[in-house]
Tab-separated table of N, CA and C in Angstrom:
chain	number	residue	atom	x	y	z
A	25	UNK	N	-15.640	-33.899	54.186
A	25	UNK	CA	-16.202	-32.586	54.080
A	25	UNK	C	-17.703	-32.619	54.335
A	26	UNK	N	-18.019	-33.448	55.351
A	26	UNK	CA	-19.407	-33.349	55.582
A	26	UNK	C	-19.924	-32.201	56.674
A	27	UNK	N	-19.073	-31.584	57.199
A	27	UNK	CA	-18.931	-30.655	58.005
A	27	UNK	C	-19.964	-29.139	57.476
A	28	UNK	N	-20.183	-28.292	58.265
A	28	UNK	CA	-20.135	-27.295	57.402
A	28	UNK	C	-19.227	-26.454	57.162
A	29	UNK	N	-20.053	-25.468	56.090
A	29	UNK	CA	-19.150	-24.682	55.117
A	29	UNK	C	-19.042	-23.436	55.840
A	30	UNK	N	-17.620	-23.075	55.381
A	30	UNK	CA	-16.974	-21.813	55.973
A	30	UNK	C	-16.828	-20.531	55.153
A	31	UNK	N	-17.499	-19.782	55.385
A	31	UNK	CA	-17.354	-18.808	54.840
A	31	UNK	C	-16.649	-17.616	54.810
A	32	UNK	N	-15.514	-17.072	53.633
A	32	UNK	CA	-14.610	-16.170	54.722
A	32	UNK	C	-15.439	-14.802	54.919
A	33	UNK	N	-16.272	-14.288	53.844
A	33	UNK	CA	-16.966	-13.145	54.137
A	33	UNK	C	-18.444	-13.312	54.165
A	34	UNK	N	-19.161	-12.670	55.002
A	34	UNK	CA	-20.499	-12.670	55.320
A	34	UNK	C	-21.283	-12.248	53.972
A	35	UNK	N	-22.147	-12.864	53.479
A	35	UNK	CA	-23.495	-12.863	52.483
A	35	UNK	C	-23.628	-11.067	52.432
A	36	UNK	N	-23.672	-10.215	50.772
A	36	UNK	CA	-24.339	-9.027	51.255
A	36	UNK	C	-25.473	-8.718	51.305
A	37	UNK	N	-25.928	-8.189	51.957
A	37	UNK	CA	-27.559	-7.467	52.627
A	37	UNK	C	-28.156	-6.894	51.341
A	38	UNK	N	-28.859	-7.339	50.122
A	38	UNK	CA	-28.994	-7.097	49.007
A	38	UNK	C	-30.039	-6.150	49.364
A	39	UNK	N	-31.391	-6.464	50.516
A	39	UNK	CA	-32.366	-5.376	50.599
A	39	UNK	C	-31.954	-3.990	50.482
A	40	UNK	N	-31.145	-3.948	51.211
A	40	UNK	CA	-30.548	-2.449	50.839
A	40	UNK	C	-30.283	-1.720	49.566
A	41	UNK	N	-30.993	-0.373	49.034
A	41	UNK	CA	-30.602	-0.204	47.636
A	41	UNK	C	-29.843	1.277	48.073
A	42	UNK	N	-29.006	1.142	46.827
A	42	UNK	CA	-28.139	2.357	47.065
A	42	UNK	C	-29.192	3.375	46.533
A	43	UNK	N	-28.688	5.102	46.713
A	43	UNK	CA	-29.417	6.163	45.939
A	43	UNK	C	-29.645	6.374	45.038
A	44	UNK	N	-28.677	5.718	44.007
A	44	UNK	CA	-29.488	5.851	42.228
A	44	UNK	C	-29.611	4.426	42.082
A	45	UNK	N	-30.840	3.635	42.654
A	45	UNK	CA	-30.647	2.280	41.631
A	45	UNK	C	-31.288	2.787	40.923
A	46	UNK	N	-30.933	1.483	40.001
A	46	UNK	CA	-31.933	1.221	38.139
A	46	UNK	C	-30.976	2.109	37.662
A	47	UNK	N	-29.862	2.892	37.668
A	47	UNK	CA	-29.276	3.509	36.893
A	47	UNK	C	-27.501	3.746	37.406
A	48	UNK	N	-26.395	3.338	36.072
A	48	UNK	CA	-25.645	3.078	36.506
A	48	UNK	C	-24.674	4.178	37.092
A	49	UNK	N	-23.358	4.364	37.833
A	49	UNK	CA	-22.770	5.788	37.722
A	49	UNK	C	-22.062	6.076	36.295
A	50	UNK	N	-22.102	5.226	35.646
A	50	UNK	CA	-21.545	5.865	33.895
A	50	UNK	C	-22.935	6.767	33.550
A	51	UNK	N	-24.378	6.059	33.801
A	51	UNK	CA	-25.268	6.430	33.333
A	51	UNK	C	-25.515	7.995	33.905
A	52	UNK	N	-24.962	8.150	35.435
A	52	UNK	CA	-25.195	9.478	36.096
A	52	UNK	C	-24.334	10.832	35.594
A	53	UNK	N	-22.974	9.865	35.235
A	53	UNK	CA	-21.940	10.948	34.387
A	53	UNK	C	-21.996	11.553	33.023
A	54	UNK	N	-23.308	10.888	32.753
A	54	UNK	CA	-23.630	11.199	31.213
A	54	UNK	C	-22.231	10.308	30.070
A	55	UNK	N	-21.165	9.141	30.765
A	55	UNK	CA	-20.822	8.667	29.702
A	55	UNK	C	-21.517	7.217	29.229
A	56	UNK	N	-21.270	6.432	28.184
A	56	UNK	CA	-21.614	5.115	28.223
A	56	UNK	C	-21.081	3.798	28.733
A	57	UNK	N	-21.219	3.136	28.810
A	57	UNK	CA	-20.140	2.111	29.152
A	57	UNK	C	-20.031	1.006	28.205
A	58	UNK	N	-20.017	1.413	26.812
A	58	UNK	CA	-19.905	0.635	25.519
A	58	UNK	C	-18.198	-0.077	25.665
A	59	UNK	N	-18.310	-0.930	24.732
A	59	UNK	CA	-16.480	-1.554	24.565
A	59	UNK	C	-16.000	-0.905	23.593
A	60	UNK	N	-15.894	0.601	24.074
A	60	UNK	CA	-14.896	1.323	22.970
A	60	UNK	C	-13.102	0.877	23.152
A	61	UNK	N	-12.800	1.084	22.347
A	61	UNK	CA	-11.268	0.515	22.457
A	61	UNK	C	-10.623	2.093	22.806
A	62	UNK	N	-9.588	2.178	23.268
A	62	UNK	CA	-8.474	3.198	23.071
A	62	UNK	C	-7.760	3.136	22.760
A	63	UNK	N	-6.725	3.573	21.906
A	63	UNK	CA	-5.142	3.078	21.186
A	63	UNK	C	-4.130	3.669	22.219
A	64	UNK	N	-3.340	3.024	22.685
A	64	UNK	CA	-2.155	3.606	23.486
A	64	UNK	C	-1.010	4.469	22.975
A	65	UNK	N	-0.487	5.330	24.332
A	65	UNK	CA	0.514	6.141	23.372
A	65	UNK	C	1.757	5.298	23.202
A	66	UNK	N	2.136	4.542	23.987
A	66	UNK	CA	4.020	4.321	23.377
A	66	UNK	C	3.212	2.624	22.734
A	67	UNK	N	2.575	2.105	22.878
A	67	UNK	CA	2.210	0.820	21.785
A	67	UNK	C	1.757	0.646	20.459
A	68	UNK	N	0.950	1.816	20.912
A	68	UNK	CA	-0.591	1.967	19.767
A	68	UNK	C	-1.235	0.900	20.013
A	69	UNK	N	-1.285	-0.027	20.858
A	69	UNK	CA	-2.250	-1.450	20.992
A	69	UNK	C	-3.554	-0.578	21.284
A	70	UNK	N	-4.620	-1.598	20.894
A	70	UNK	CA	-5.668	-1.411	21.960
A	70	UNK	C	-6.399	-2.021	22.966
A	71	UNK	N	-6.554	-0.760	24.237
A	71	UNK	CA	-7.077	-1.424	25.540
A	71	UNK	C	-8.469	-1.039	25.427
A	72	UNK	N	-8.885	-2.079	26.169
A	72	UNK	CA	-10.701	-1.771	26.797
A	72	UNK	C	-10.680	-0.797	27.776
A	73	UNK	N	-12.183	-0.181	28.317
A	73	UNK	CA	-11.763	1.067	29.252
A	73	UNK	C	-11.790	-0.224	30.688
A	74	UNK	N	-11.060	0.264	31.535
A	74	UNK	CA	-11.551	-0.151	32.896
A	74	UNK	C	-9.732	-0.962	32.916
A	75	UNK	N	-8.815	-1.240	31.866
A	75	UNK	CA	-7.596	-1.770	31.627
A	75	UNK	C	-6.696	-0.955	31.492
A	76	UNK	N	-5.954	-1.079	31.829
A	76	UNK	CA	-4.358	-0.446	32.196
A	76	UNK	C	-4.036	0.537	33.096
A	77	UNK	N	-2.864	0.903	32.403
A	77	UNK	CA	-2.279	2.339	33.562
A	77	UNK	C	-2.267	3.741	33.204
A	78	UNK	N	-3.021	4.076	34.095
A	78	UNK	CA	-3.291	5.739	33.702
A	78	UNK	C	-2.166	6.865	33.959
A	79	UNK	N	-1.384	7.528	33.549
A	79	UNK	CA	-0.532	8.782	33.804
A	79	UNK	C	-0.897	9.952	33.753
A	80	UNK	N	-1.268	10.734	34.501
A	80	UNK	CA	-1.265	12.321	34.428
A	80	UNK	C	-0.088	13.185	34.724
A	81	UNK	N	0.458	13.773	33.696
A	81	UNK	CA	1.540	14.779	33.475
A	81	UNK	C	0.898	15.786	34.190
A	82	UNK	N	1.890	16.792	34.436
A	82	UNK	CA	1.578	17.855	35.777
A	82	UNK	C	1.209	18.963	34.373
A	83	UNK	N	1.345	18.915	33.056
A	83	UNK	CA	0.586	19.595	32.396
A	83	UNK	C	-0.626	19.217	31.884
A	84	UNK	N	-1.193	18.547	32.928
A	84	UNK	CA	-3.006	17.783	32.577
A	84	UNK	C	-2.850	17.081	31.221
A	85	UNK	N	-1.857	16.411	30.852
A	85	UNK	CA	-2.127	15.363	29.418
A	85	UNK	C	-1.975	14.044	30.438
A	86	UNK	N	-2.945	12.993	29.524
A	86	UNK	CA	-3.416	11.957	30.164
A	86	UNK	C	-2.653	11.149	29.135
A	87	UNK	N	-1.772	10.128	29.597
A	87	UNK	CA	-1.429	9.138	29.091
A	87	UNK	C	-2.101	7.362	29.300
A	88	UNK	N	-1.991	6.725	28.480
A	88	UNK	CA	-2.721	5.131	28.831
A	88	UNK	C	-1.807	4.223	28.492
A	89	UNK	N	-1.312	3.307	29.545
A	89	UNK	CA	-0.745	2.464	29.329
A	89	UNK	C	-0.653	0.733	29.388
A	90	UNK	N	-0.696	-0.066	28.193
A	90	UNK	CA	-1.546	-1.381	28.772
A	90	UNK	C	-0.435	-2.034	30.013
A	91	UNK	N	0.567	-2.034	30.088
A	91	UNK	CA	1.143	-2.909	31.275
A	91	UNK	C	2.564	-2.209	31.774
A	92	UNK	N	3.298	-2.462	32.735
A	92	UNK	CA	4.427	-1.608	33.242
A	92	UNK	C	5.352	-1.324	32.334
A	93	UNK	N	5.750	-2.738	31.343
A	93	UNK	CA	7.112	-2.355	30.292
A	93	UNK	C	6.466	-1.661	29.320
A	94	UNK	N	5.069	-1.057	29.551
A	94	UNK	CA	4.901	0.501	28.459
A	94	UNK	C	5.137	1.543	28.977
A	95	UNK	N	4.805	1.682	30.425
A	95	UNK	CA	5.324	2.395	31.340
A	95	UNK	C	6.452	2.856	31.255
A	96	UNK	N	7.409	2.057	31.163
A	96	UNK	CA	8.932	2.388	31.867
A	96	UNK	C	9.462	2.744	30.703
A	97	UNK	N	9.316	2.034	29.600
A	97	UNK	CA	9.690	2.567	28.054
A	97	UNK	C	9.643	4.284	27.889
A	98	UNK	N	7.958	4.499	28.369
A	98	UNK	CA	7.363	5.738	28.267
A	98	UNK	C	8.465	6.739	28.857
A	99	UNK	N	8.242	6.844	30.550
A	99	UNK	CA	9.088	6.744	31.474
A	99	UNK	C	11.024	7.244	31.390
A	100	UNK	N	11.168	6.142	30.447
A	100	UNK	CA	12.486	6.207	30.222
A	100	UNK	C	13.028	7.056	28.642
A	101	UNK	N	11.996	7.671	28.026
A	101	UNK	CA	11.839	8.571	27.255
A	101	UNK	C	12.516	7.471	25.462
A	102	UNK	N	12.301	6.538	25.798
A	102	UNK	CA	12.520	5.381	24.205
A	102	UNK	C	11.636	5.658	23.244
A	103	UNK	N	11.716	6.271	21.932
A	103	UNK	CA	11.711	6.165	21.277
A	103	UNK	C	10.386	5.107	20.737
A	104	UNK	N	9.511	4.966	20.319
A	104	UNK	CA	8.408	4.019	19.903
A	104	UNK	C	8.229	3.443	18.494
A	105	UNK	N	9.253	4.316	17.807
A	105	UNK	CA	9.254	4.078	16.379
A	105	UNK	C	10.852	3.249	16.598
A	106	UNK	N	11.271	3.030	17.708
A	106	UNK	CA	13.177	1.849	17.644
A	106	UNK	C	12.263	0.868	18.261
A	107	UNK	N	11.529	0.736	18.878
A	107	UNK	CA	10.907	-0.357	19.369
A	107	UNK	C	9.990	-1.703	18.469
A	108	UNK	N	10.819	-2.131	18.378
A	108	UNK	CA	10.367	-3.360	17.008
A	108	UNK	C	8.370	-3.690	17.064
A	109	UNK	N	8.302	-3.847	18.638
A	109	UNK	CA	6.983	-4.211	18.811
A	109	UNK	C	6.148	-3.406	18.578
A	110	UNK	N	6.022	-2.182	18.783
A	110	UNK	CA	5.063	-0.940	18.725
A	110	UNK	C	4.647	-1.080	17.067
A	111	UNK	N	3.505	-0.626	17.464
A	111	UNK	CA	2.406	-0.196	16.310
A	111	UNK	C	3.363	0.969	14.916
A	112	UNK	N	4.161	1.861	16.224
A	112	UNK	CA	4.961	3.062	14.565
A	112	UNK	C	6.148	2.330	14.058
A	113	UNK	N	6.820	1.355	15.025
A	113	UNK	CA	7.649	0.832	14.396
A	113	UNK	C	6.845	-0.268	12.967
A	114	UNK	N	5.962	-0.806	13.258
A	114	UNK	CA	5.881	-1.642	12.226
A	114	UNK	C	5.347	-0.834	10.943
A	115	UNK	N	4.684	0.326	11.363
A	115	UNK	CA	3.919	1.563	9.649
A	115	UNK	C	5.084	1.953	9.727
A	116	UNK	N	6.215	2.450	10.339
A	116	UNK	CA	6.835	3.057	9.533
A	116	UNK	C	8.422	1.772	8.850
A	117	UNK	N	8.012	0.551	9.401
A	117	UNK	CA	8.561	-0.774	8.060
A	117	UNK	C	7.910	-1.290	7.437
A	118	UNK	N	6.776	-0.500	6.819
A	118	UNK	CA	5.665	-1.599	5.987
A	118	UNK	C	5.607	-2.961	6.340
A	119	UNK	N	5.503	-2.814	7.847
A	119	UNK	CA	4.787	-4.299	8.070
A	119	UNK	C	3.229	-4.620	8.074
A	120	UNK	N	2.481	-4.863	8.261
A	120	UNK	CA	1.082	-5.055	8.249
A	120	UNK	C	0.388	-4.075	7.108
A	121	UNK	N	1.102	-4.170	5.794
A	121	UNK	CA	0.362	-3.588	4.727
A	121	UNK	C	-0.724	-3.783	4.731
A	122	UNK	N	-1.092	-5.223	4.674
A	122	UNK	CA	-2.723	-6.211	4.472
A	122	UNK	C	-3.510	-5.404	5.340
A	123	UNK	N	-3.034	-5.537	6.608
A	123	UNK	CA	-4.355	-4.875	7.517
A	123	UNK	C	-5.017	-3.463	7.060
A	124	UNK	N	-3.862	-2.801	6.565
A	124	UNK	CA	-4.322	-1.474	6.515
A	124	UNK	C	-5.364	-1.496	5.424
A	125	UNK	N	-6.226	-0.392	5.377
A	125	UNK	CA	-7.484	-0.298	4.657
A	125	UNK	C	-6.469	0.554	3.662
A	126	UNK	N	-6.429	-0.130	2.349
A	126	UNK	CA	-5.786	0.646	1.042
A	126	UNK	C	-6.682	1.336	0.193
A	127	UNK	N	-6.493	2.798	-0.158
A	127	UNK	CA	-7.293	3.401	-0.956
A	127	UNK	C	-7.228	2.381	-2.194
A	128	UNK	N	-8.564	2.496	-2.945
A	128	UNK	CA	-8.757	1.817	-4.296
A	128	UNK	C	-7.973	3.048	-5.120
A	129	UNK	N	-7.675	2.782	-6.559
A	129	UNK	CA	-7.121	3.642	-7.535
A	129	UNK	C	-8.162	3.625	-8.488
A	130	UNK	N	-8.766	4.600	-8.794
A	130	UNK	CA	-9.996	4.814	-9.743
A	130	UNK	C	-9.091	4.828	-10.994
A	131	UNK	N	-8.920	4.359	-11.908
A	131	UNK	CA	-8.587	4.035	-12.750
A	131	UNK	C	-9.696	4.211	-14.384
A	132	UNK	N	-9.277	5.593	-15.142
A	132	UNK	CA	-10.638	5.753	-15.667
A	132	UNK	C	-10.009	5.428	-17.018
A	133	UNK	N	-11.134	4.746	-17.761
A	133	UNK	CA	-11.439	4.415	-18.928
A	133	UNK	C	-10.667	4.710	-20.059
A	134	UNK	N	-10.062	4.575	-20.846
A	134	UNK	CA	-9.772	5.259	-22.398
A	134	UNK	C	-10.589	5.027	-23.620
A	135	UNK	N	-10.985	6.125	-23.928
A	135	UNK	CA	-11.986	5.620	-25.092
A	135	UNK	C	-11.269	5.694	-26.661
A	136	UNK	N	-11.608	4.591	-27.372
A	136	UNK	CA	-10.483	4.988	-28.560
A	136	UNK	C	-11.281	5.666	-29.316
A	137	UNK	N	-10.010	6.855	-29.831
A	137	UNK	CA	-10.636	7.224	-30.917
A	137	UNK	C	-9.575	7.843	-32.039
A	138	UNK	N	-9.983	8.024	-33.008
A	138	UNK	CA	-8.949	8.328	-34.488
A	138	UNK	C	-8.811	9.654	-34.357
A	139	UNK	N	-7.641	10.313	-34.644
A	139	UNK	CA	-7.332	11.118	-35.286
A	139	UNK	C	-6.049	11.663	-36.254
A	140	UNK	N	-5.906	12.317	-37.022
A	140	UNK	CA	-4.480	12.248	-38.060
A	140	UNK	C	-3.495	12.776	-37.596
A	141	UNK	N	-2.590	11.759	-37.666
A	141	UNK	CA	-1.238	11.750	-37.360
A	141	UNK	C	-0.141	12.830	-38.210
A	142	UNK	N	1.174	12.887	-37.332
A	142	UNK	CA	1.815	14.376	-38.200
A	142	UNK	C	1.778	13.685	-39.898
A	143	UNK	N	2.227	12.273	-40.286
A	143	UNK	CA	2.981	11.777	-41.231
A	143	UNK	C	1.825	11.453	-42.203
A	144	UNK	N	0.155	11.289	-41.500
A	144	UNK	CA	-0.952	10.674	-42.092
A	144	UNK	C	-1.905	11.682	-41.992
A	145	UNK	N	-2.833	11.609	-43.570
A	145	UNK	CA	-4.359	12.128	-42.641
A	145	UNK	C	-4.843	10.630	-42.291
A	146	UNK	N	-6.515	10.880	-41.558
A	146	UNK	CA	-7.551	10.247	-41.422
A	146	UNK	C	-7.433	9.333	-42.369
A	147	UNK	N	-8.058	9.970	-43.038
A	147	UNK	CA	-8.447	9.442	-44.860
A	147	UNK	C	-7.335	7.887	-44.610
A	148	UNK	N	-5.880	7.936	-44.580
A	148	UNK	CA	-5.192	7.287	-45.065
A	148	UNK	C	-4.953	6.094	-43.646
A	149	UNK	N	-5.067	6.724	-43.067
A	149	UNK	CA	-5.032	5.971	-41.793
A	149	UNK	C	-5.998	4.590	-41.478
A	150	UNK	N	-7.515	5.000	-42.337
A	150	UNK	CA	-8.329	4.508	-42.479
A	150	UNK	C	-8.284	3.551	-43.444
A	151	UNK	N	-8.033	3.951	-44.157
A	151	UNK	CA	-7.833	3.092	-45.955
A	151	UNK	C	-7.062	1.864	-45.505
A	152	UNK	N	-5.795	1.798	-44.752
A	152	UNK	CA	-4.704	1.056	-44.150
A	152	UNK	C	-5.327	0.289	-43.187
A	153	UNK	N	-6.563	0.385	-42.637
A	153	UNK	CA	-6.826	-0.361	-41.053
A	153	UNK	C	-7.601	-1.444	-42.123
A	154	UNK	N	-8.472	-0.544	-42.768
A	154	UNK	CA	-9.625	-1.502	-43.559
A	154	UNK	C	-8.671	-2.328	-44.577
A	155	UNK	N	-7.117	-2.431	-45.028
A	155	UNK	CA	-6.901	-3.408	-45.803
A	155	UNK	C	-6.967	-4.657	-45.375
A	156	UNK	N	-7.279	-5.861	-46.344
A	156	UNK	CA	-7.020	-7.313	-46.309
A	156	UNK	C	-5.441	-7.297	-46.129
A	157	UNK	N	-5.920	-8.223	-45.053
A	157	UNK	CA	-4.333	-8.844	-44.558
A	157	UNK	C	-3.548	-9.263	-45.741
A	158	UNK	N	-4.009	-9.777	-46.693
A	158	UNK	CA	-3.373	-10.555	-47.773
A	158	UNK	C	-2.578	-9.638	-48.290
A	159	UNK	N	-3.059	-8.313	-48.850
A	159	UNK	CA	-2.463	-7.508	-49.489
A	159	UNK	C	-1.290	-6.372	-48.788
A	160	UNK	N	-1.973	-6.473	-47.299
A	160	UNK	CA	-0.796	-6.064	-46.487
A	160	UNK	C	0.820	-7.051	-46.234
A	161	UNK	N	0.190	-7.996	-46.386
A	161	UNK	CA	1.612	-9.008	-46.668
A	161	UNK	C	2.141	-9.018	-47.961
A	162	UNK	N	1.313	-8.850	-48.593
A	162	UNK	CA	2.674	-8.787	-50.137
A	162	UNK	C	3.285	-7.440	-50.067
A	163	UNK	N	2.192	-6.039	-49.552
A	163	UNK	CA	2.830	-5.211	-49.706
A	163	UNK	C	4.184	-4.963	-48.674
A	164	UNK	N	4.099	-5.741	-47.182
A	164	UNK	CA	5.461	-5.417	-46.684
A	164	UNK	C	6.350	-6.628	-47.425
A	165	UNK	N	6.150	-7.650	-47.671
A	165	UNK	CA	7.581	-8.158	-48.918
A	165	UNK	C	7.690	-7.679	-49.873
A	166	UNK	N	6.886	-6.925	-50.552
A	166	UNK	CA	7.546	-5.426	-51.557
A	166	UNK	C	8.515	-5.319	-50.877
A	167	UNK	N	8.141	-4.472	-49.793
A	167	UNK	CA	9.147	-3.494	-49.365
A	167	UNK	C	10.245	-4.096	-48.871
A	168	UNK	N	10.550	-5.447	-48.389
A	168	UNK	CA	11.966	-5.890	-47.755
A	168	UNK	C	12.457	-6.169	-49.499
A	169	UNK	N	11.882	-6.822	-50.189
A	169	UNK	CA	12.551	-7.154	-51.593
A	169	UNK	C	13.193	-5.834	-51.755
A	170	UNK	N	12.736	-4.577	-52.239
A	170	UNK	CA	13.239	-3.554	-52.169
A	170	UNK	C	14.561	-3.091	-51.283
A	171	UNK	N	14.369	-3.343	-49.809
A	171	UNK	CA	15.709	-3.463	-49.182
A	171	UNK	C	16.723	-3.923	-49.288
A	172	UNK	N	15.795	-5.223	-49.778
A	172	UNK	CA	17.275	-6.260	-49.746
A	172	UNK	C	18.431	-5.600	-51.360
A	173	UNK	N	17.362	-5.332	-52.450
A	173	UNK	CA	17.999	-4.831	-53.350
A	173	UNK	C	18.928	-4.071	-53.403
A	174	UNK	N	18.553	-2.610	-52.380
A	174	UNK	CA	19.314	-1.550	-51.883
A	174	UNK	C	20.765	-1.955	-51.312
A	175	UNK	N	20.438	-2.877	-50.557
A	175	UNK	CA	21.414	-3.333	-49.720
A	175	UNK	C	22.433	-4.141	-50.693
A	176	UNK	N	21.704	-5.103	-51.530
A	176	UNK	CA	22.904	-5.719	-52.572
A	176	UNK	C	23.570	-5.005	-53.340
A	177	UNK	N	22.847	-3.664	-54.181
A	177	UNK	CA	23.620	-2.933	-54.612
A	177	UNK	C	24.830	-1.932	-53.726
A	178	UNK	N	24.134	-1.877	-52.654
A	178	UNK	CA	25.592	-1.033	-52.004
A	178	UNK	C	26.484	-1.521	-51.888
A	179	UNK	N	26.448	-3.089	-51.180
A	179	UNK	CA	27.191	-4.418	-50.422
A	179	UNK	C	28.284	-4.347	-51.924
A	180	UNK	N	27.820	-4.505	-53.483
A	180	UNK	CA	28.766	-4.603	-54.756
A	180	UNK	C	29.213	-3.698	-54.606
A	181	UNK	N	28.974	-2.568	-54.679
A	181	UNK	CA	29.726	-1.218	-54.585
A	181	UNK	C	30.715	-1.206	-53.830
A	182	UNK	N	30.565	-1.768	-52.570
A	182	UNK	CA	31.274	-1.652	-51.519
A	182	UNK	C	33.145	-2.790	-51.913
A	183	UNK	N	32.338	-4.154	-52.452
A	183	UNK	CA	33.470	-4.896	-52.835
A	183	UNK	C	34.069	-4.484	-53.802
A	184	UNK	N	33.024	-3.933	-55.090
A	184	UNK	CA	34.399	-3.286	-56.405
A	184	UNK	C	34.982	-2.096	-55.903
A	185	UNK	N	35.010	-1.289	-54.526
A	185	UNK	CA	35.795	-0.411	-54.214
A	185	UNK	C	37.056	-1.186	-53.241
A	186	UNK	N	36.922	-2.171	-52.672
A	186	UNK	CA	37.989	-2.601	-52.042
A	186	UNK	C	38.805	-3.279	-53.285
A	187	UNK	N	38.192	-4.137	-53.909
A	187	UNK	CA	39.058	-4.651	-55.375
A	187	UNK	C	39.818	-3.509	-56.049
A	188	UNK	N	39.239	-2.575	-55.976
A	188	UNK	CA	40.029	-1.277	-57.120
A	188	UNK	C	41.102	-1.161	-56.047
A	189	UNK	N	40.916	-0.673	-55.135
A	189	UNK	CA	42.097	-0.132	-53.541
A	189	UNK	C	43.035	-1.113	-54.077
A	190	UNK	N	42.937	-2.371	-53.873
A	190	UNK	CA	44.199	-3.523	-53.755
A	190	UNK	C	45.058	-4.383	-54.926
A	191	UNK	N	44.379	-3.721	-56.123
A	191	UNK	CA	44.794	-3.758	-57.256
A	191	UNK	C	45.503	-2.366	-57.922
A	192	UNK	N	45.216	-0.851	-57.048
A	192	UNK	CA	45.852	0.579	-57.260
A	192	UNK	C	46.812	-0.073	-56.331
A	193	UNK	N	47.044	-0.862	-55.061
A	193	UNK	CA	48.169	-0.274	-54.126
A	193	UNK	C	49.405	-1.471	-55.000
A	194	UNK	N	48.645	-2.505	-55.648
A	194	UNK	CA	49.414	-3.682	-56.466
A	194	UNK	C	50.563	-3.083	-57.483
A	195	UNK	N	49.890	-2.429	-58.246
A	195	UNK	CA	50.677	-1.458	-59.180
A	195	UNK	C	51.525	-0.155	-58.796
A	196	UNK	N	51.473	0.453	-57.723
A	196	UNK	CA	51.925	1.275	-57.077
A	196	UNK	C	53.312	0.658	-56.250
């Protein structure tokens, strides 16, 4: 390759300036030429501008499409929410929960405070918070001793009535 080099197209004539230099034709149209994204209609992906396929419906709506099998999907009138891949199919299966930006839950405060109950006043409610534990424990084994009492006396009652039954049906 010591030969020379072949060129298939001729060098361009840079002296030449077009009619608007120093300014671009986005700049003449009044848009920008920032990397805004666009979301597509049958994907929801997003394309950069200057990427994909453009559709104009004969009722002037502009469709964007990133490659032909969005096209033909489109095209072939499918559904975007049966389409496993698309953006509605996956929000409407709670797939990509994480991504989505989740409202916070303001969650407000409870402040405690006393007041008398149907069965209590204040007064008594109070008297009861401020007791020593000590005396709250004897006073609930009062009260089961007491149960249990209740309960033994019924429990006898209960056996000298079956004893009487089977000693009336004995004699009978």
């Amino acid at each position: 390759m010591n030969g020379p080099i072949l060129m298939r197209y001729p060098p361009r004539n840079r002296s030449l300036k077009r009619p608007n230099s120093g300014r671009s034709r986005n700049a003449e149209l009044g848009t920008s030429r920032s990397a805004t994204t666009v979301s597509l209609e049958l994907s929801g992906a997003k394309i950069y501008p200057g990427k994909g396929i453009r559709f104009v419906r004969s009722d002037s709506q502009v469709f964007l499409f990133a490659n032909s099998k969005c096209k033909q999907y489109f095209h072939n009138r499918l559904k975007p929410a049966k389409l496993i891949w698309t953006a509605m199919y996956r929000k409407q299966h709670k797939k990509d929960i994480h991504a989505e930006a989740v409202k916070k839950r303001h969650c407000s405060t409870k402040k405690p405070y006393s007041r008398s109950i149907v069965g209590a006043t204040l007064e008594v409610i109070q008297k009861t918070q401020s007791e020593k534990p000590e005396v709250c424990d004897a006073a609930r084994e009062a009260a089961l001793r007491e149960e249990l009492k209740v309960d033994l006396f019924s429990l006898n009652r209960e056996i000298k009535e079956r004893v009487k039954k089977t000693k009336d049906e004995k004699k009978a």
